[in-house]
Amino acid sequence: MDIANGPLNGPLSDIRVLELGHVIAAPMTGALLADFGADVIKIESPRQGDMMRELGAKASDGIGVWWKSLARSKKLLSLDWKTDEGRAILRRLVESAQVMSENYRPGVLERAGLSPDVLHEWNPDLVILRISGYGQTGPDSALPGFGRAGEAMSGLADLTGFPDNAPMHPGFPAADSTTGLMGAYGVMLALHAIQTGQSRGQVVDLAIFEPLLRLIDYHVPTRTGADMGVTRNGLRQPNSFVPAGVFRARDGKWITVSAGSAATARRLLAAAGGQDWADEPRFQHLAGFAEHMDEIMDRISGFISQHDAAHVIAHFQSHDAVAALIYDVDAILSDAQIKARGDIVSFDGEATKVVGPVPRLEQTPGRVRWLGKAEIGADTRAVLTGLGLDGAAISKLLEAGIISDPGA
């Protein structure tokens, strides 16, 4: 079994995470923490599991492939925590945990009697990650918000696409996924604050639009500091600061080229149009590139369109210029560099492969312990037994419909 060569117990193996989240954002946080050993207990309703079980493509065994990845290395507990008995179990779990995550609309936990004040009465050192469309405060906090709304509000959609056409969303749930990543970062900051004595448990309040707003980074200072608009620019860099674009080679493959400074841009020009062109005085400073960008793009396009992709990439590499093939998923799965890095994880007897843990830690690497399990409440009995409930108590909860147990 290929498990990305991770240790049995990762650096977060002393952290228990209760995941009340659903769909992508909060579950992504849980998956990222589980990759590095956290004991993540995902809580689902006994009657209806997370919708990610059904969203998207299904593997040959009938299980959603996205679910297999988002629920990987998590224990699955079915629990109706809105009942008195379920609330009592949830309290015991909270008392044993370091982190709880949720991504309901603001007010849902409060109406269920589970406000942060109550949770911190049960466990003063609990880190509570709260993900919502617009955050827990502000005039829009009560509104429902999904990832695409976050991509719109952050400015990402406005910056993506061609200037004479509609704004575009990227080809993956960028807002939800980056929120999951930023949620994991926030959780680790809050845990470190406890460890260093700066605080006890606290709420990490994260709106879905905020991670992209932060990661785009340049659009707000460009507008406010330089009084320049920032608009979508098709296949070029925003505002055409440096040469960059996507071009089709003679064999139909797509290539992206880019530069990050005047020096690297001149190497790009030398590869596409010769050293004499690159050495012209107008290209000695970045401002000259923006002024002549149409000419630059036409010349790069003309060169690339006359050659096959492999020749173009090798030629640009010989000039120490950046040109890269645009990969589809089959290219990803066959690439020698990706394979050498161990970035794709597979399991014996399982056709579905997933992207392995990132980042790469030299001494305590991450590990995918198992893929998301099919059954709602697959680990219910084990989790409750670990809390000290005996067989009679578990059977009583089963009869009342407060939990489910696929093995019962």
Coordinates of C-alpha atoms in Angstrom, one line a residue, residues 50-331:
D50 CA -23.0 14.7 3.9
M51 CA -24.2 15.7 0.4
M52 CA -20.6 15.2 -0.8
R53 CA -21.4 11.5 -0.7
E54 CA -23.6 12.0 -3.8
L55 CA -22.0 15.1 -5.5
G56 CA -19.9 14.4 -8.6
A57 CA -18.6 11.2 -10.1
K58 CA -18.9 7.8 -8.5
A59 CA -16.2 5.1 -8.5
S60 CA -16.9 1.6 -9.7
D61 CA -17.9 0.6 -6.1
G62 CA -20.6 3.2 -6.1
I63 CA -18.9 5.6 -3.7
G64 CA -18.4 9.2 -4.7
V65 CA -14.8 9.8 -5.6
W66 CA -14.8 13.4 -4.1
W67 CA -16.2 12.0 -0.9
K68 CA -13.3 9.4 -0.8
S69 CA -10.8 12.3 -0.8
L70 CA -12.6 14.8 1.5
A71 CA -13.5 12.2 4.1
R72 CA -10.1 10.4 4.0
S73 CA -8.5 9.4 7.3
K74 CA -11.7 10.5 9.2
K75 CA -13.7 8.5 11.6
L76 CA -17.4 8.7 10.8
L77 CA -19.9 9.2 13.7
S78 CA -23.6 9.3 13.1
L79 CA -25.3 11.5 15.8
D80 CA -28.5 13.6 16.1
W81 CA -26.9 16.3 18.3
K82 CA -30.1 18.3 18.4
T83 CA -31.7 15.7 20.8
D84 CA -31.0 15.8 24.6
E85 CA -29.2 12.4 24.4
G86 CA -27.2 13.4 21.3
R87 CA -26.3 16.7 23.0
A88 CA -25.0 14.9 26.0
I89 CA -22.7 12.8 23.7
L90 CA -21.6 15.8 21.8
R91 CA -20.6 17.4 25.1
R92 CA -18.5 14.5 26.0
L93 CA -16.8 14.7 22.6
V94 CA -16.2 18.4 23.0
E95 CA -14.7 17.8 26.4
S96 CA -12.2 15.4 24.8
A97 CA -11.4 17.5 21.7
Q98 CA -9.1 20.4 20.9
V99 CA -10.9 21.7 17.8
M100 CA -14.5 21.8 16.5
S101 CA -15.3 23.0 13.0
E102 CA -18.6 24.0 11.5
N103 CA -19.8 25.8 8.4
Y104 CA -23.5 26.4 9.0
R105 CA -25.2 29.7 8.5
P106 CA -24.6 32.0 11.4
G107 CA -27.1 31.4 14.2
V108 CA -27.7 27.6 13.6
L109 CA -25.5 26.6 16.5
E110 CA -26.9 29.3 18.7
R111 CA -30.5 28.2 18.1
A112 CA -29.4 24.6 19.0
G113 CA -28.0 25.9 22.3
L114 CA -24.4 25.4 21.2
S115 CA -23.1 28.9 21.1
P116 CA -19.3 29.4 21.6
D117 CA -20.0 30.5 25.2
V118 CA -21.7 27.1 25.9
L119 CA -19.0 25.2 24.1
H120 CA -16.3 27.0 26.0
E121 CA -18.1 26.3 29.3
W122 CA -17.7 22.6 28.4
N123 CA -14.1 23.0 27.2
P124 CA -12.4 26.4 27.8
D125 CA -9.5 25.4 25.5
L126 CA -11.6 24.4 22.5
V127 CA -10.7 26.1 19.2
I128 CA -13.9 26.7 17.3
L129 CA -13.6 27.1 13.5
R130 CA -16.7 28.9 12.1
I131 CA -16.9 29.1 8.4
S132 CA -19.8 31.0 6.7
G133 CA -20.5 32.9 3.5
Y134 CA -19.9 36.4 5.0
G135 CA -18.6 35.8 8.5
Q136 CA -20.2 36.0 11.9
T137 CA -20.4 39.8 11.9
G138 CA -21.4 42.6 9.6
P139 CA -24.6 43.6 7.7
D140 CA -24.5 40.5 5.4
S141 CA -23.6 37.9 8.0
A142 CA -27.1 36.3 8.0
L143 CA -27.1 35.8 4.3
P144 CA -26.5 32.4 2.7
G145 CA -23.2 32.2 0.8
F146 CA -21.6 29.6 -1.4
G147 CA -18.2 29.4 -2.9
R148 CA -19.1 31.0 -6.2
A149 CA -20.4 34.0 -4.3
G150 CA -17.1 34.2 -2.5
E151 CA -15.2 34.0 -5.8
A152 CA -17.3 36.9 -7.0
M153 CA -17.0 39.1 -3.9
S154 CA -13.2 38.6 -3.6
G155 CA -12.6 39.9 -7.1
L156 CA -11.4 36.6 -8.5
A157 CA -14.2 36.2 -11.0
D158 CA -13.7 39.8 -12.2
L159 CA -10.0 39.2 -12.8
T160 CA -10.5 36.0 -14.7
G161 CA -11.5 35.8 -18.4
F162 CA -11.2 38.1 -21.4
P163 CA -11.7 41.8 -21.2
D164 CA -14.5 41.8 -23.8
N165 CA -16.4 38.9 -22.3
A166 CA -18.0 37.8 -19.1
P167 CA -16.1 37.3 -15.8
M168 CA -15.3 33.6 -15.2
H169 CA -15.1 31.3 -12.3
P170 CA -12.1 28.9 -12.2
G171 CA -12.5 25.2 -12.9
F172 CA -12.5 24.1 -9.3
P173 CA -14.2 25.3 -6.1
A174 CA -11.5 27.9 -5.4
A175 CA -13.3 29.8 -2.6
D176 CA -14.3 26.7 -0.7
S177 CA -10.9 25.0 -1.0
T178 CA -8.9 28.0 -0.1
T179 CA -11.2 28.6 2.8
G180 CA -10.5 25.0 4.0
L181 CA -6.8 25.7 3.7
M182 CA -7.0 29.0 5.6
G183 CA -9.2 27.4 8.2
A184 CA -6.5 24.8 8.9
Y185 CA -4.0 27.7 9.2
G186 CA -6.3 29.5 11.6
V187 CA -6.8 26.4 13.7
M188 CA -3.0 26.0 14.0
L189 CA -2.5 29.6 15.0
A190 CA -5.2 29.3 17.7
L191 CA -3.7 26.1 19.0
H192 CA -0.2 27.7 19.1
A193 CA -1.7 30.7 21.0
I194 CA -2.9 28.2 23.7
Q195 CA 0.4 26.4 23.8
T196 CA 2.3 29.7 24.3
G197 CA -0.1 31.0 27.0
Q198 CA -1.4 33.9 24.9
S199 CA -5.0 32.7 25.1
R200 CA -7.3 29.8 25.8
G201 CA -9.9 28.5 23.4
Q202 CA -11.2 31.0 20.8
V203 CA -13.3 31.3 17.7
V204 CA -11.7 31.4 14.3
D205 CA -14.2 33.4 12.3
L206 CA -13.7 32.9 8.5
A207 CA -15.9 34.2 5.6
I208 CA -15.6 32.3 2.4
F209 CA -14.7 35.3 0.4
E210 CA -11.8 36.3 2.7
P211 CA -9.1 33.8 1.8
L212 CA -9.2 34.6 -1.9
L213 CA -9.4 38.3 -1.1
R214 CA -6.1 37.9 0.9
L215 CA -4.4 35.5 -1.6
I216 CA -5.1 37.7 -4.7
D217 CA -3.2 40.3 -2.7
Y218 CA -2.3 42.9 -5.4
H219 CA -5.6 44.3 -6.6
V220 CA -6.4 46.4 -3.5
P221 CA -3.0 48.0 -3.2
T222 CA -2.8 48.6 -7.0
R223 CA -6.1 50.5 -6.9
T224 CA -5.4 52.4 -3.7
G225 CA -1.6 53.0 -3.9
A226 CA -1.2 53.4 -7.7
D227 CA -4.7 54.6 -8.6
M228 CA -4.8 51.9 -11.3
G229 CA -7.7 49.7 -12.2
V230 CA -7.2 46.0 -12.2
T231 CA -9.2 44.2 -14.9
R232 CA -9.2 40.8 -16.5
N233 CA -6.8 40.5 -19.3
G234 CA -7.5 37.2 -21.0
L235 CA -4.4 35.0 -21.3
R236 CA -2.0 37.8 -20.3
Q237 CA -0.8 38.9 -16.9
P238 CA -3.2 41.5 -15.3
N239 CA -2.2 45.0 -16.4
S240 CA 0.4 43.4 -18.8
F241 CA 3.2 44.1 -16.3
V242 CA 5.5 41.4 -17.9
P243 CA 5.1 39.1 -20.8
A244 CA 3.0 36.1 -20.1
G245 CA 0.4 34.2 -22.0
V246 CA -1.0 30.9 -23.2
F247 CA -0.2 29.8 -26.8
R248 CA -1.0 26.8 -29.0
A249 CA 1.9 24.8 -30.5
R250 CA 1.9 23.3 -34.0
D251 CA 0.8 19.9 -32.6
G252 CA -2.2 21.4 -30.9
K253 CA -0.8 21.3 -27.3
W254 CA -1.1 24.4 -25.2
I255 CA 1.9 26.1 -23.6
T256 CA 2.1 28.8 -21.0
V257 CA 5.0 31.2 -20.8
S258 CA 5.8 33.8 -18.2
A259 CA 8.4 36.2 -16.8
G260 CA 8.8 37.9 -13.5
S261 CA 11.3 40.6 -14.1
A262 CA 13.0 42.6 -16.9
A263 CA 15.8 40.1 -17.0
T264 CA 13.6 37.0 -17.3
A265 CA 11.4 38.8 -19.8
R266 CA 14.4 39.5 -22.1
R267 CA 15.3 35.8 -22.0
L268 CA 11.8 35.1 -23.1
L269 CA 12.1 37.5 -26.0
A270 CA 15.5 36.1 -27.0
A271 CA 14.0 32.6 -27.2
A272 CA 11.1 33.8 -29.3
G273 CA 12.7 36.5 -31.5
G274 CA 16.4 36.4 -31.1
Q275 CA 19.0 38.1 -28.9
D276 CA 19.1 41.3 -30.9
W277 CA 15.4 42.0 -30.4
A278 CA 15.7 41.2 -26.7
D279 CA 18.6 43.7 -26.3
E280 CA 16.8 46.6 -27.8
P281 CA 16.8 49.7 -25.4
R282 CA 13.0 49.7 -25.0
F283 CA 13.2 46.3 -23.2
Q284 CA 15.8 47.3 -20.6
H285 CA 13.1 48.2 -18.1
L286 CA 9.7 46.7 -17.2
A287 CA 7.8 49.8 -18.4
G288 CA 8.9 49.1 -22.0
F289 CA 7.3 45.6 -22.0
A290 CA 3.9 46.9 -21.1
E291 CA 4.1 49.6 -23.8
H292 CA 4.9 47.0 -26.5
M293 CA 3.0 44.0 -25.2
D294 CA 0.9 43.5 -28.4
E295 CA 4.1 43.2 -30.5
I296 CA 5.6 40.8 -27.9
M297 CA 2.6 38.6 -27.8
D298 CA 2.3 38.4 -31.6
R299 CA 6.0 37.4 -31.9
I300 CA 5.9 34.8 -29.2
S301 CA 2.7 33.3 -30.6
G302 CA 4.2 33.2 -34.1
F303 CA 7.2 31.3 -32.9
I304 CA 5.3 28.8 -30.8
S305 CA 2.7 28.1 -33.5
Q306 CA 5.4 27.0 -35.9
H307 CA 6.8 24.3 -33.7
D308 CA 5.7 21.2 -31.7
A309 CA 5.3 21.7 -28.0
A310 CA 8.3 19.5 -27.0
H311 CA 10.6 21.6 -29.3
V312 CA 9.2 24.9 -27.9
I313 CA 9.7 23.9 -24.3
A314 CA 13.3 22.6 -24.9
H315 CA 14.1 25.7 -26.9
F316 CA 12.9 28.1 -24.2
Q317 CA 14.7 26.0 -21.5
S318 CA 17.9 26.4 -23.5
H319 CA 17.5 30.2 -23.1
D320 CA 16.7 29.8 -19.3
A321 CA 13.2 31.1 -20.1
V322 CA 10.0 29.7 -18.6
A323 CA 7.7 27.7 -20.9
A324 CA 5.5 24.9 -19.6
L325 CA 3.1 22.4 -21.0
I326 CA -0.5 22.9 -19.8
Y327 CA -1.3 19.5 -18.2
D328 CA -4.6 17.7 -18.3
V329 CA -5.3 15.1 -15.6
D330 CA -3.9 12.3 -17.7
A331 CA -0.6 14.2 -18.0

